CSV table of C-alpha atoms and ligand atoms in Angstrom, one decimal:
chain,number,residue,atom,x,y,z
A,136,UNK,CA,44.1,-14.9,-29.0
A,137,UNK,CA,40.7,-16.7,-29.7
A,138,UNK,CA,37.9,-15.8,-31.9
A,139,UNK,CA,35.7,-14.2,-29.3
A,140,UNK,CA,38.4,-12.3,-28.2
A,141,UNK,CA,39.7,-11.3,-31.6
A,142,UNK,CA,36.1,-9.9,-32.3
A,143,UNK,CA,35.3,-8.3,-29.1
A,144,UNK,CA,38.4,-6.3,-28.9
A,145,UNK,CA,38.0,-5.2,-32.5
A,146,UNK,CA,34.5,-3.9,-31.6
A,147,UNK,CA,35.9,-1.6,-29.0
A,148,UNK,CA,38.0,0.0,-31.6
A,149,UNK,CA,34.7,2.0,-32.7
A,150,UNK,CA,34.4,3.3,-29.2
A,151,UNK,CA,35.2,7.2,-28.7
A,152,UNK,CA,35.6,9.3,-25.5
A,153,UNK,CA,32.3,10.5,-24.5
A,154,UNK,CA,30.2,7.8,-25.6
A,155,UNK,CA,27.3,6.0,-24.1
A,156,UNK,CA,28.0,2.3,-24.9
A,157,UNK,CA,25.3,-0.7,-24.7
A,158,UNK,CA,27.2,-3.4,-22.9
A,159,UNK,CA,26.3,-7.0,-24.2
A,160,UNK,CA,26.0,-10.3,-22.7
A,161,UNK,CA,27.9,-13.7,-22.9
A,162,UNK,CA,31.3,-14.9,-23.4
A,163,UNK,CA,32.0,-13.0,-26.6
A,164,UNK,CA,30.9,-9.5,-25.4
A,165,UNK,CA,32.8,-10.4,-22.0
A,166,UNK,CA,36.1,-9.6,-24.1
A,167,UNK,CA,34.6,-6.6,-25.3
A,168,UNK,CA,33.8,-5.3,-21.8
A,169,UNK,CA,37.1,-6.6,-20.4
A,170,UNK,CA,39.0,-4.2,-22.8
A,171,UNK,CA,36.6,-1.2,-22.4
A,172,UNK,CA,37.6,-1.6,-18.7
A,173,UNK,CA,41.2,-1.4,-19.5
A,174,UNK,CA,40.6,1.5,-21.5
A,175,UNK,CA,38.6,3.0,-18.8
A,176,UNK,CA,41.5,2.6,-16.3
A,177,UNK,CA,43.8,4.4,-18.9
A,178,UNK,CA,41.5,7.5,-19.3
A,179,UNK,CA,38.8,6.8,-21.6
A,180,UNK,CA,35.5,8.4,-20.5
A,181,UNK,CA,32.4,6.6,-21.3
A,182,UNK,CA,29.0,5.3,-19.7
A,183,UNK,CA,27.9,1.8,-20.0
A,184,UNK,CA,24.2,0.6,-20.4
A,185,UNK,CA,24.5,-3.2,-19.4
A,186,UNK,CA,22.0,-5.7,-21.1
A,187,UNK,CA,21.9,-7.9,-18.2
A,188,UNK,CA,22.4,-8.0,-14.3
A,189,UNK,CA,25.4,-10.5,-15.0
A,190,UNK,CA,27.0,-7.7,-17.4
A,191,UNK,CA,26.2,-4.9,-14.7
A,192,UNK,CA,28.1,-7.0,-12.1
A,193,UNK,CA,31.2,-7.5,-14.6
A,194,UNK,CA,31.1,-3.6,-15.2
A,195,UNK,CA,31.0,-2.6,-12.0
A,196,UNK,CA,34.1,-5.1,-11.0
A,197,UNK,CA,35.9,-3.2,-13.8
A,198,UNK,CA,35.0,0.1,-12.6
A,199,UNK,CA,33.3,1.0,-15.9
A,200,UNK,CA,31.0,4.0,-14.8
A,201,UNK,CA,27.0,2.8,-15.8
A,202,UNK,CA,24.1,4.9,-16.6
A,203,UNK,CA,20.3,3.8,-17.3
A,204,UNK,CA,17.4,4.9,-19.4
A,205,UNK,CA,16.1,7.5,-16.8
A,206,UNK,CA,19.3,9.8,-17.6
A,207,UNK,CA,19.6,8.9,-21.2
A,208,UNK,CA,17.4,8.4,-24.0
A,209,UNK,CA,19.7,7.0,-26.7
A,210,UNK,CA,23.3,5.2,-27.0
A,211,UNK,CA,26.2,6.0,-29.4
A,212,UNK,CA,26.9,2.3,-29.7
A,213,UNK,CA,26.1,-1.1,-28.6
A,214,UNK,CA,28.3,-4.2,-28.9
A,215,UNK,CA,26.8,-7.5,-28.2
A,216,UNK,CA,27.4,-11.1,-29.3
A,217,UNK,CA,24.9,-13.5,-31.1
A,218,UNK,CA,23.8,-17.3,-31.3
A,219,UNK,CA,23.5,-17.0,-35.0
A,220,UNK,CA,24.1,-14.3,-37.7
A,221,UNK,CA,22.5,-15.1,-41.4
A,222,UNK,CA,23.5,-13.9,-44.7
A,223,UNK,CA,21.4,-10.7,-44.5
A,224,UNK,CA,22.8,-9.9,-41.0
A,225,UNK,CA,19.7,-11.1,-39.0
A,226,UNK,CA,20.4,-12.6,-35.8
A,227,UNK,CA,19.1,-15.1,-33.4
A,228,UNK,CA,20.1,-14.0,-29.8
A,229,UNK,CA,19.0,-14.8,-26.5
A,230,UNK,CA,21.1,-17.8,-25.6
A,231,UNK,CA,22.2,-16.0,-22.5
A,232,UNK,CA,18.6,-15.3,-21.7
A,233,UNK,CA,19.2,-11.3,-22.0
A,234,UNK,CA,17.1,-10.7,-25.3
A,235,UNK,CA,14.6,-8.5,-24.2
A,236,UNK,CA,16.9,-5.9,-22.7
A,237,UNK,CA,19.5,-6.7,-25.7
A,238,UNK,CA,16.7,-5.6,-27.9
A,239,UNK,CA,15.8,-2.5,-26.2
A,240,UNK,CA,19.6,-1.4,-26.1
A,241,UNK,CA,20.3,-2.5,-29.7
A,242,UNK,CA,17.1,-0.7,-30.7
A,243,UNK,CA,18.0,2.6,-28.9
A,244,UNK,CA,21.8,2.6,-30.4
A,245,UNK,CA,23.0,4.8,-32.9
A,246,UNK,CA,25.4,1.9,-34.2
A,247,UNK,CA,24.7,-1.6,-33.2
A,248,UNK,CA,27.8,-3.8,-33.7
A,249,UNK,CA,27.5,-7.7,-33.4
A,250,UNK,CA,30.5,-9.6,-32.5
A,251,UNK,CA,30.3,-13.3,-33.6
A,252,UNK,CA,33.0,-16.2,-34.1
A,253,UNK,CA,33.0,-18.1,-37.0
A,254,UNK,CA,30.6,-20.8,-35.5
A,255,UNK,CA,27.9,-18.3,-35.5
A,256,UNK,CA,27.9,-17.7,-39.2
A,257,UNK,CA,24.9,-19.6,-40.8
A,258,UNK,CA,23.0,-19.5,-44.2
A,259,UNK,CA,19.6,-19.7,-42.7
A,260,UNK,CA,18.5,-19.0,-39.0
A,261,UNK,CA,17.1,-21.8,-37.1
A,262,UNK,CA,19.6,-24.4,-36.2
A,263,UNK,CA,19.7,-22.8,-32.7
A,264,UNK,CA,16.5,-22.8,-31.1
A,265,UNK,CA,15.0,-19.5,-31.0
A,266,UNK,CA,14.5,-17.9,-27.3
A,267,UNK,CA,11.0,-16.4,-26.8
A,268,UNK,CA,10.6,-14.7,-23.6
A,269,UNK,CA,7.0,-15.0,-21.8
A,270,UNK,CA,5.1,-13.9,-19.2
A,271,UNK,CA,5.0,-16.4,-16.1
A,272,UNK,CA,1.1,-16.0,-15.9
A,273,UNK,CA,-0.5,-18.3,-18.6
A,274,UNK,CA,2.8,-19.4,-20.1
A,275,UNK,CA,1.5,-23.0,-21.1
A,276,UNK,CA,-1.3,-21.2,-23.1
A,277,UNK,CA,1.2,-19.0,-24.6
A,278,UNK,CA,3.4,-22.1,-25.5
A,279,UNK,CA,0.6,-23.7,-27.6
A,280,UNK,CA,0.4,-20.3,-29.7
A,281,UNK,CA,3.9,-20.3,-30.3
A,282,UNK,CA,3.8,-23.8,-31.5
A,283,UNK,CA,1.2,-23.2,-33.7
A,284,UNK,CA,3.5,-21.2,-35.6
A,285,UNK,CA,5.3,-24.4,-36.4
A,286,UNK,CA,8.0,-24.6,-33.8
A,287,UNK,CA,8.5,-27.0,-30.9
A,288,UNK,CA,8.9,-25.1,-27.6
A,289,UNK,CA,11.2,-26.1,-24.4
A,290,UNK,CA,10.6,-24.4,-21.2
A,291,UNK,CA,14.3,-23.2,-20.3
A,292,UNK,CA,15.8,-24.8,-17.3
A,293,UNK,CA,18.8,-23.9,-15.4
A,294,UNK,CA,20.4,-26.1,-12.3
A,295,UNK,CA,17.3,-28.3,-12.4
A,296,UNK,CA,14.9,-25.2,-11.9
A,297,UNK,CA,12.7,-22.9,-14.4
A,298,UNK,CA,15.1,-20.6,-15.6
A,299,UNK,CA,13.8,-16.7,-14.8
A,300,UNK,CA,15.0,-13.9,-16.7
A,301,UNK,CA,16.2,-10.4,-15.2
A,302,UNK,CA,12.8,-9.4,-16.0
A,303,UNK,CA,11.3,-12.0,-14.2
A,304,UNK,CA,9.7,-13.8,-16.9
A,305,UNK,CA,10.1,-17.4,-18.4
A,306,UNK,CA,12.0,-18.2,-21.7
A,307,UNK,CA,10.7,-21.1,-24.2
A,308,UNK,CA,13.4,-22.4,-26.5
A,309,UNK,CA,11.7,-22.8,-29.7
A,310,UNK,CA,13.0,-25.2,-32.5
A,311,UNK,CA,11.8,-24.2,-35.8
A,312,UNK,CA,13.0,-26.2,-38.7
A,313,UNK,CA,14.3,-23.3,-41.2
A,314,UNK,CA,13.3,-19.6,-40.4
A,315,UNK,CA,12.7,-18.8,-44.0
A,316,UNK,CA,11.1,-15.2,-43.2
A,317,UNK,CA,12.7,-13.9,-40.0
A,318,UNK,CA,10.5,-10.7,-39.9
A,319,UNK,CA,7.3,-12.2,-40.6
A,320,UNK,CA,8.0,-14.9,-37.6
A,321,UNK,CA,9.6,-12.0,-35.5
A,322,UNK,CA,6.1,-10.0,-35.8
A,323,UNK,CA,4.0,-13.1,-35.6
A,324,UNK,CA,5.5,-14.1,-32.3
A,325,UNK,CA,5.3,-10.6,-30.7
A,326,UNK,CA,1.6,-10.5,-31.7
A,327,UNK,CA,1.0,-13.6,-29.1
A,328,UNK,CA,-0.4,-12.2,-26.0
A,329,UNK,CA,2.0,-13.4,-23.1
A,330,UNK,CA,5.2,-12.9,-25.7
A,331,UNK,CA,7.2,-10.3,-24.1
A,332,UNK,CA,10.0,-10.4,-26.7
A,333,UNK,CA,11.7,-12.9,-29.1
A,334,UNK,CA,15.4,-13.3,-30.1
A,335,UNK,CA,15.0,-12.5,-33.9
A,336,UNK,CA,16.8,-9.4,-34.6
A,337,UNK,CA,16.0,-8.3,-38.0
A,338,UNK,CA,17.8,-5.7,-40.0
A,339,UNK,CA,19.1,-4.1,-36.6
A,340,UNK,CA,22.8,-5.1,-37.1
A,341,UNK,CA,24.9,-2.0,-38.6
A,342,UNK,CA,27.9,-4.1,-38.5
A,343,UNK,CA,28.9,-7.6,-37.9
A,344,UNK,CA,32.4,-8.4,-36.9
A,345,UNK,CA,33.7,-12.0,-37.5
A,346,UNK,CA,36.4,-14.1,-38.3
A,347,UNK,CA,37.3,-16.1,-41.7
A,348,UNK,CA,38.6,-19.5,-42.3
A,349,UNK,CA,42.0,-17.9,-41.9
A,350,UNK,CA,41.6,-16.5,-38.7
A,351,UNK,CA,41.5,-12.8,-40.1
A,352,UNK,CA,39.2,-10.5,-38.9
A,353,UNK,CA,36.0,-9.7,-41.4
A,354,UNK,CA,34.0,-6.5,-40.9
A,355,UNK,CA,30.6,-6.6,-43.0
B,181,LIG,C1,22.7,-13.3,-24.6
B,181,LIG,C2,22.8,-13.5,-26.2
B,181,LIG,C3,24.3,-13.5,-26.3
B,181,LIG,O1,24.8,-12.4,-27.1
B,181,LIG,C4,24.5,-15.0,-27.1
B,181,LIG,O2,24.0,-16.0,-26.4
B,181,LIG,C5,26.1,-15.1,-27.6
B,181,LIG,O3,26.7,-15.6,-26.2
B,181,LIG,P1,28.0,-16.2,-26.6
B,181,LIG,O4,29.2,-14.8,-26.8
B,181,LIG,O5,28.3,-16.6,-25.1
B,181,LIG,O6,28.4,-17.2,-27.5
B,181,LIG,O7,22.1,-13.0,-26.9
B,181,LIG,O8,21.3,-13.2,-24.2
């Protein structure tokens, strides 16, 4: 079993009958959702809230019942991947472009479980460019304000086109050298008009499930 599958399936052990479950996005969350699909087929009763259209489609294929924030105002648990996890369990997320819904769902969850293979564990955040979701309107001006904070911003492209998020926004991937104060940067970015959200998740993870050098699961 690869590391993503190991951590993804481990996280599902925290899901109980009757729970409202935030369903993450990406190749690690994929394994958690597959496992949930199997358990639902075997009789587990849950409702999922997907963090992206991609995950919504996967959950529908697997016949996982879904709900929305018009029906619920909190989630029991959310399970999601990360692009980087530092030693304080702060995260960079948004490599898959789903950071806004991922952050809303993580914040609404009583328990936010992060699943990360060993390549995601870092001492200091910032090797992975930080995704920042911005409105299309005025995005070049927004970019210059983002860069004034010390990063180099690149507009995300996909298949030769500008990438558009599920919320109709653009994403800048911003390379900061080392993110020394994640909370300060998270707040400074979100004060810029035109920034919708950024991929720094500070003090949000309740548990991180990863794998050590001996391929053993580590929960911290
Ligand atoms: C999507 C995310 C993902 O959780 C993150 O990019 C990790 O993805 P993967 O599990 O495929 O490595 O934040 O927006």
